Coordinates of C-alpha atoms in Angstrom, one line a residue:
X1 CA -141.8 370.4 224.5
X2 CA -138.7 369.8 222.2
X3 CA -136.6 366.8 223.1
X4 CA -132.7 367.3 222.1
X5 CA -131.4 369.8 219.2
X6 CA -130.8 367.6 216.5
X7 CA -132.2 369.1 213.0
X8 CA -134.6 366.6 211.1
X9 CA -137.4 367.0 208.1
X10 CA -140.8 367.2 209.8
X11 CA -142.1 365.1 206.7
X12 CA -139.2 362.0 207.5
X13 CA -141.7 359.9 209.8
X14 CA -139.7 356.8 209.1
X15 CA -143.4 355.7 207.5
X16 CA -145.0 355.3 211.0
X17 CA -146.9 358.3 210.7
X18 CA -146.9 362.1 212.3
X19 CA -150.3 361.1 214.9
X20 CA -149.9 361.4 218.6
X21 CA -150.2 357.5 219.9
X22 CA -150.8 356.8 223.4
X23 CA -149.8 352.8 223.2
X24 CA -146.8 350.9 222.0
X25 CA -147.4 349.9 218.5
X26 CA -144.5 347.4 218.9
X27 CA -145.2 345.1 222.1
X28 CA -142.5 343.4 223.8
X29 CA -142.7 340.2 222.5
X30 CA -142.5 341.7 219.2
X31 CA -145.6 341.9 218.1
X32 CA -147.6 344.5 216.1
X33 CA -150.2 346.5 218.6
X34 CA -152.2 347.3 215.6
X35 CA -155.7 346.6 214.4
X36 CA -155.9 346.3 211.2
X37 CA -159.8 348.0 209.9
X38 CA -161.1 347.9 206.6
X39 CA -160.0 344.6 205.2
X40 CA -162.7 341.9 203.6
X41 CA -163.9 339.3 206.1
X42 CA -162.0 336.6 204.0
X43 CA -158.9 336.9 202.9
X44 CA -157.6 333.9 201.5
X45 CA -153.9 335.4 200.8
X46 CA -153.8 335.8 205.0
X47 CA -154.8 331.8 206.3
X48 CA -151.4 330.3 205.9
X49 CA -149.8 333.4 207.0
X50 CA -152.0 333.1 210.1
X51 CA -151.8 329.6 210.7
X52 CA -147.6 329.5 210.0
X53 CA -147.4 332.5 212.5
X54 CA -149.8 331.6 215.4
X55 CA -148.5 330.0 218.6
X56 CA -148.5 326.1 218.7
X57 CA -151.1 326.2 221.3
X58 CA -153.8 327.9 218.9
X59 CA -152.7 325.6 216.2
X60 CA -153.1 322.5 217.8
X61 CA -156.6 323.9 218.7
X62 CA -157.7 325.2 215.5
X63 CA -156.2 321.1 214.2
X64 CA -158.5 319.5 216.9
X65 CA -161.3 322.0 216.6
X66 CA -161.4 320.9 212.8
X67 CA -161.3 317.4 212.9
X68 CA -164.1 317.6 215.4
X69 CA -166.2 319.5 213.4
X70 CA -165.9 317.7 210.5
X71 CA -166.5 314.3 211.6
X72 CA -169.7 315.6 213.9
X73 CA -170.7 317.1 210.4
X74 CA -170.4 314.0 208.7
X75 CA -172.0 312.0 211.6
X76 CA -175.0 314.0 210.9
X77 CA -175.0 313.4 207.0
X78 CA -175.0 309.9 207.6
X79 CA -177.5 309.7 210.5
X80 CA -180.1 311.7 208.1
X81 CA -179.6 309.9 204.8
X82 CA -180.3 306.7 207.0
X83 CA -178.0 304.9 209.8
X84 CA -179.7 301.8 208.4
X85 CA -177.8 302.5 205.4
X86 CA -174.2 301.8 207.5
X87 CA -173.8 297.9 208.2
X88 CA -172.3 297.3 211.5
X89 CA -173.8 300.3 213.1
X90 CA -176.0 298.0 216.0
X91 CA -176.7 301.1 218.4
X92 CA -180.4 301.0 220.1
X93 CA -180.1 304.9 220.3
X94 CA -180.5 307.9 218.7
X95 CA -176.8 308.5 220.6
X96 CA -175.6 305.1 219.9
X97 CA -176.2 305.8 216.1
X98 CA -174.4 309.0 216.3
X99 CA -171.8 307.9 218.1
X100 CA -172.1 304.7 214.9
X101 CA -171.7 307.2 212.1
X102 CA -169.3 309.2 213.9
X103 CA -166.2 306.8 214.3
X104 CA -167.5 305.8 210.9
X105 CA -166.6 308.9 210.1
X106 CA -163.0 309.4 211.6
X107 CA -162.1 306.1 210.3
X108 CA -163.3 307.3 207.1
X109 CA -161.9 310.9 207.1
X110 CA -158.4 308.9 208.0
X111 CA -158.4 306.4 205.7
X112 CA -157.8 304.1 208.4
X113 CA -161.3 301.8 207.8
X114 CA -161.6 299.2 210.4
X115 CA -164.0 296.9 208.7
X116 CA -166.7 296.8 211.2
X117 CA -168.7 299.5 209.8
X118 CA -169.3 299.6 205.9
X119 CA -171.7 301.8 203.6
X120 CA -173.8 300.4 201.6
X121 CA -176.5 302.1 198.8
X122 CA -175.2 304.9 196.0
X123 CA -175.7 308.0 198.2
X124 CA -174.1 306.3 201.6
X125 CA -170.8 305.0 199.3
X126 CA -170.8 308.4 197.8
X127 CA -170.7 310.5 200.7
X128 CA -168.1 307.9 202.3
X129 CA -165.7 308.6 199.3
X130 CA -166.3 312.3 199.4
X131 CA -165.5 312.3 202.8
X132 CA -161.9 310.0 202.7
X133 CA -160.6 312.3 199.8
X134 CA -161.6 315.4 201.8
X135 CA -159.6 313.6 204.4
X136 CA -156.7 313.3 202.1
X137 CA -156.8 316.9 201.1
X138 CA -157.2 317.6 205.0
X139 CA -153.9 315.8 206.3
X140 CA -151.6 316.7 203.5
X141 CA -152.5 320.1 204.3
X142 CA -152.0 319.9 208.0
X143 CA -149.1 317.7 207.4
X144 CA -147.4 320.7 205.1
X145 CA -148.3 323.3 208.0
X146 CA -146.4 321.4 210.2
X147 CA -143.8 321.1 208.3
X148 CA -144.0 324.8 207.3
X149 CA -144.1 325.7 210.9
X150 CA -141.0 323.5 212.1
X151 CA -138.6 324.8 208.9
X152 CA -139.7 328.3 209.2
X153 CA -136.4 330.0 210.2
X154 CA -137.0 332.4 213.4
X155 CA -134.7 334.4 215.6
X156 CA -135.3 333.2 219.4
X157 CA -133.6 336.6 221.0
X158 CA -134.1 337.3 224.6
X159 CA -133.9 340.9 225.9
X160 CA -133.2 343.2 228.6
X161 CA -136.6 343.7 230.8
X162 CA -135.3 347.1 231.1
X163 CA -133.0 350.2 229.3
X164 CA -130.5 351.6 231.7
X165 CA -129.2 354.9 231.5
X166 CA -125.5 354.0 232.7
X167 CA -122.4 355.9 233.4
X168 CA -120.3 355.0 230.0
X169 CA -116.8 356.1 228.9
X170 CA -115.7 358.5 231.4
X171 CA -118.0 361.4 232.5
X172 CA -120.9 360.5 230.3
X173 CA -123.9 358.5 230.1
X174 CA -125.2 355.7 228.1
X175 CA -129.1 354.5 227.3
X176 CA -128.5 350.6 226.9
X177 CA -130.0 347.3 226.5
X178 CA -128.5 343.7 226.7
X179 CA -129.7 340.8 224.4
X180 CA -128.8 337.2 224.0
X181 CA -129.3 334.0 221.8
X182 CA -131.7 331.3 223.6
X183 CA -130.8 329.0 220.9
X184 CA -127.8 327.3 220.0
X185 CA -127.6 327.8 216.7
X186 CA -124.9 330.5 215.2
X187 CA -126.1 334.2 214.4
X188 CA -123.7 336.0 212.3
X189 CA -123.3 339.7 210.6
X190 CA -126.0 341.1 213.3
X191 CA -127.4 344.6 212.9
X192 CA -129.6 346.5 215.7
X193 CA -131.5 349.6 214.8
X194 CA -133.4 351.5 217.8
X195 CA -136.0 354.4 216.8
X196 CA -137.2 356.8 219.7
X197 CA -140.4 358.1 219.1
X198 CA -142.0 360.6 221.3
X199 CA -145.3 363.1 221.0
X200 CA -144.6 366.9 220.8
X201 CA -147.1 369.9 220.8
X202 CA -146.5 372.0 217.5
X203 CA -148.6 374.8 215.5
X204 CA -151.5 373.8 218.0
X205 CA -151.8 370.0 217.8
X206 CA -149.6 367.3 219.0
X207 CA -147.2 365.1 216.5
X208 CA -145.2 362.2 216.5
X209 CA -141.7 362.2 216.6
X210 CA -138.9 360.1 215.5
X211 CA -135.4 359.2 215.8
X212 CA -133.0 356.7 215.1
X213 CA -130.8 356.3 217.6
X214 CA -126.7 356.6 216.7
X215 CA -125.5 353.3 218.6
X216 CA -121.8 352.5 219.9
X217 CA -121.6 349.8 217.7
X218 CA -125.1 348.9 215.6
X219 CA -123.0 345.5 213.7
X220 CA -121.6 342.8 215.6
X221 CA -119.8 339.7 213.0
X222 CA -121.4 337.1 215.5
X223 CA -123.0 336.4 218.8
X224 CA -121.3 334.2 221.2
X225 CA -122.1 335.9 224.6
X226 CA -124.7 338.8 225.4
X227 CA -124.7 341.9 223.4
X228 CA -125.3 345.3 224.9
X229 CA -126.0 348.0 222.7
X230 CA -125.3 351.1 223.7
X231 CA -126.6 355.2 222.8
X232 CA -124.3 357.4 223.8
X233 CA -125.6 360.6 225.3
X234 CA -123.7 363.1 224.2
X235 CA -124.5 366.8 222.3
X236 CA -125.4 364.7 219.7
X237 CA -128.4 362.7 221.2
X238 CA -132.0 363.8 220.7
X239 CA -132.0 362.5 224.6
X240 CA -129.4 364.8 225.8
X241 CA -129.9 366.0 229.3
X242 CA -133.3 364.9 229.4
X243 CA -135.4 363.9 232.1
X244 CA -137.5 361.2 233.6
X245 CA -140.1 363.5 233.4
X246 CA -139.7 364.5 230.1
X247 CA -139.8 360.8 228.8
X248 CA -142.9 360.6 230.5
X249 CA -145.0 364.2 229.7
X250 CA -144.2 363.1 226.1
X251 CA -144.9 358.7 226.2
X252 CA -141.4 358.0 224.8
X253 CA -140.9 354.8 223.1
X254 CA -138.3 353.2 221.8
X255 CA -138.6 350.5 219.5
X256 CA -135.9 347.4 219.0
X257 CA -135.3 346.2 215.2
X258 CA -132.7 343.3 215.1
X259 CA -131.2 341.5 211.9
X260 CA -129.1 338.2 211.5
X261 CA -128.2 335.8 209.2
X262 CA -128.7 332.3 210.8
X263 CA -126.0 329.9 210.0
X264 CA -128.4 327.0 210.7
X265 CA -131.1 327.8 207.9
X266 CA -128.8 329.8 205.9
X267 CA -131.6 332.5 206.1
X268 CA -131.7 336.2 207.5
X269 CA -134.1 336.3 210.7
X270 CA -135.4 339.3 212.3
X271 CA -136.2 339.8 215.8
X272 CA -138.0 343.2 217.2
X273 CA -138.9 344.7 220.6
X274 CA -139.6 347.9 222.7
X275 CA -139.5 349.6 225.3
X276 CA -141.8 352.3 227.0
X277 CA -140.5 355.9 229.2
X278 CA -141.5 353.5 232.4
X279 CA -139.2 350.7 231.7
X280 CA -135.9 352.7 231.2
X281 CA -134.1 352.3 235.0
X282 CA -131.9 355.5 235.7
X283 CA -128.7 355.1 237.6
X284 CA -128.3 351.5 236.9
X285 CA -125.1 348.8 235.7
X286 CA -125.7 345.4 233.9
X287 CA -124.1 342.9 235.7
X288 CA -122.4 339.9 234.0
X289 CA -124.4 337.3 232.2
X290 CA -121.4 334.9 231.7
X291 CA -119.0 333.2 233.9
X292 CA -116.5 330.7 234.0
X293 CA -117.3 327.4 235.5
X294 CA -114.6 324.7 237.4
X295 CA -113.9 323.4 234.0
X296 CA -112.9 326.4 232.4
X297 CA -115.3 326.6 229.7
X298 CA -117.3 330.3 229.4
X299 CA -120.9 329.9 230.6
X300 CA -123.7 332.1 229.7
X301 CA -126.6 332.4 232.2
X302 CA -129.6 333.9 230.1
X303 CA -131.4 333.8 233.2
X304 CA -129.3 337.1 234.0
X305 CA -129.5 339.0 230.6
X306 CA -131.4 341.0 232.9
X307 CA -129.5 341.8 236.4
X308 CA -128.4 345.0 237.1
X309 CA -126.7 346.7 240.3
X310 CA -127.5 350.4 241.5
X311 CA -124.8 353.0 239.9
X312 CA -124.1 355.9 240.8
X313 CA -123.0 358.9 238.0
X314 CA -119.6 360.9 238.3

């Protein structure tokens, strides 16, 4: 089934790739939906890319998870070479000494040293000053992960739930999406880019398609309220008179590329989405996401980037 009568080369696939996909490759919360196969079980180059891009909550537990494993490591060492060998360690127990050697240990690995435990012999000393330098190595490098995680400039853009096919201008239709800025912070010179993709059966097997979508307005100089970004559907659309049912037969996606210089970092930040055939809402009308309170002063509720009321098409 063709979509639209727009004229494109069959070899410009926008470096996605011509295979039928049945999945969003781009999730909503921006994401890649990928596995990536054939790459060596370490790669060295990928760690702090992983660790600086992860969610705080893994972080925290790959921190924790760390210093756990190392001092229970170290408790071991020293419980094998000889608890004997750490003055101050007075448990009766085969527990008691582990538990001995292993605050031992976090004291050591933190360079805090409390006094009450010491080493004493070559190989105990030895293992003890291995262990506090491996401890300095260990917090400078969390400390600069922090810090590379706090100063890392990110957009914090919140979108539309849904695309709306909307009466626009007079007579037509529109495909649009509203966004918004969840931070305070000052986004300037913003650019949008939206790409429909959609599977159609050619010469015997099925393809992927794309398009980029023209937009109303794909620049905006800054964002003070919500933005929404509208496709005309006109003659010109690859979506022109198309159907529901169309979108579906052919699992249409449309995929969200945003672009803005933040004023805070003085650094470009991208932000990226997508939607699927099932999320686009036919016959509907954003409603306003600001206001103006008793004071006077514009309000914008980001808690309603997403309302929409029922419309009906002339």
């Amino acid at each position: 089934m063709a979509i639209g009568n727009r004229v494109i080369n069959p070899e410009d696939d926008l470096g996605f790739g011509r295979q039928p996909v049945a999945q969003r490759v781009i999730n909503k919360d921006g994401s890649i939906n990928v596995n990536r196969r054939g790459l060596p079980f370490f790669r060295t180059t990928d760690v702090y890319n992983h660790l600086i891009s992860m969610s705080w909550t893994k972080f925290w537990l790959v921190v924790l998870s760390g210093y756990l494993i190392t001092n229970i490591v170290f408790a071991f060492v020293y419980n094998l070479t000889g608890i004997q060998n750490l003055d101050g360690a007075d448990g009766k127990t085969l527990i008691a000494h582990f538990f001995d050697a292993f605050f031992f240990s976090a004291q050591t690995l933190s360079t805090v040293g409390y006094g009450h435990i010491s080493p004493k012999g070559i190989l105990t000393n030895s293992i003890a000053a291995f262990e506090s330098m491996l401890g300095l190595l260990s917090f400078a490098l969390a400390t600069g992960l922090l810090y590379g995680r706090f100063s890392r400039p990110s957009a914090k853009i919140v979108y539309s739930n849904n695309m709306l096919v909307a009466p626009y201008l007079q007579n037509q239709k529109g495909l649009m999406f509203r966004l918004g800025n969840m931070r305070s912070n000052t986004l300037i010179d913003l650019s949008v880019d939206v790409i429909f993709s959609y599977n159609e059966q050619g010469d015997g097997k099925i393809v992927r398609k794309f398009f980029p979508l023209i937009l109303e307005r794909s620049k905006a100089s800054i964002l003070t309220l919500s933005w929404t970004v509208v496709h005309p559907l006109d003659e010109d659309s690859p979506l022109y008179q198309v159907t529901p049912e169309e979108l579906k037969a052919t699992n249409a996606n449309f995929a969200v590329l945003m672009k803005a210089y933040d004023d805070t970092f003085s650094q470009t930040v991208h932000s990226r989405t997508s939607y699927q055939y099932d999320e686009l809402i036919w016959g509907g009308k954003f409603t306003p996401a600001f206001y103006t309170d008793e004071d006077g002063k514009v309000s914008l509720d980001l808690s309603r980037i997403s309302a929409f009321a029922k419309a009906e098409f002339i």
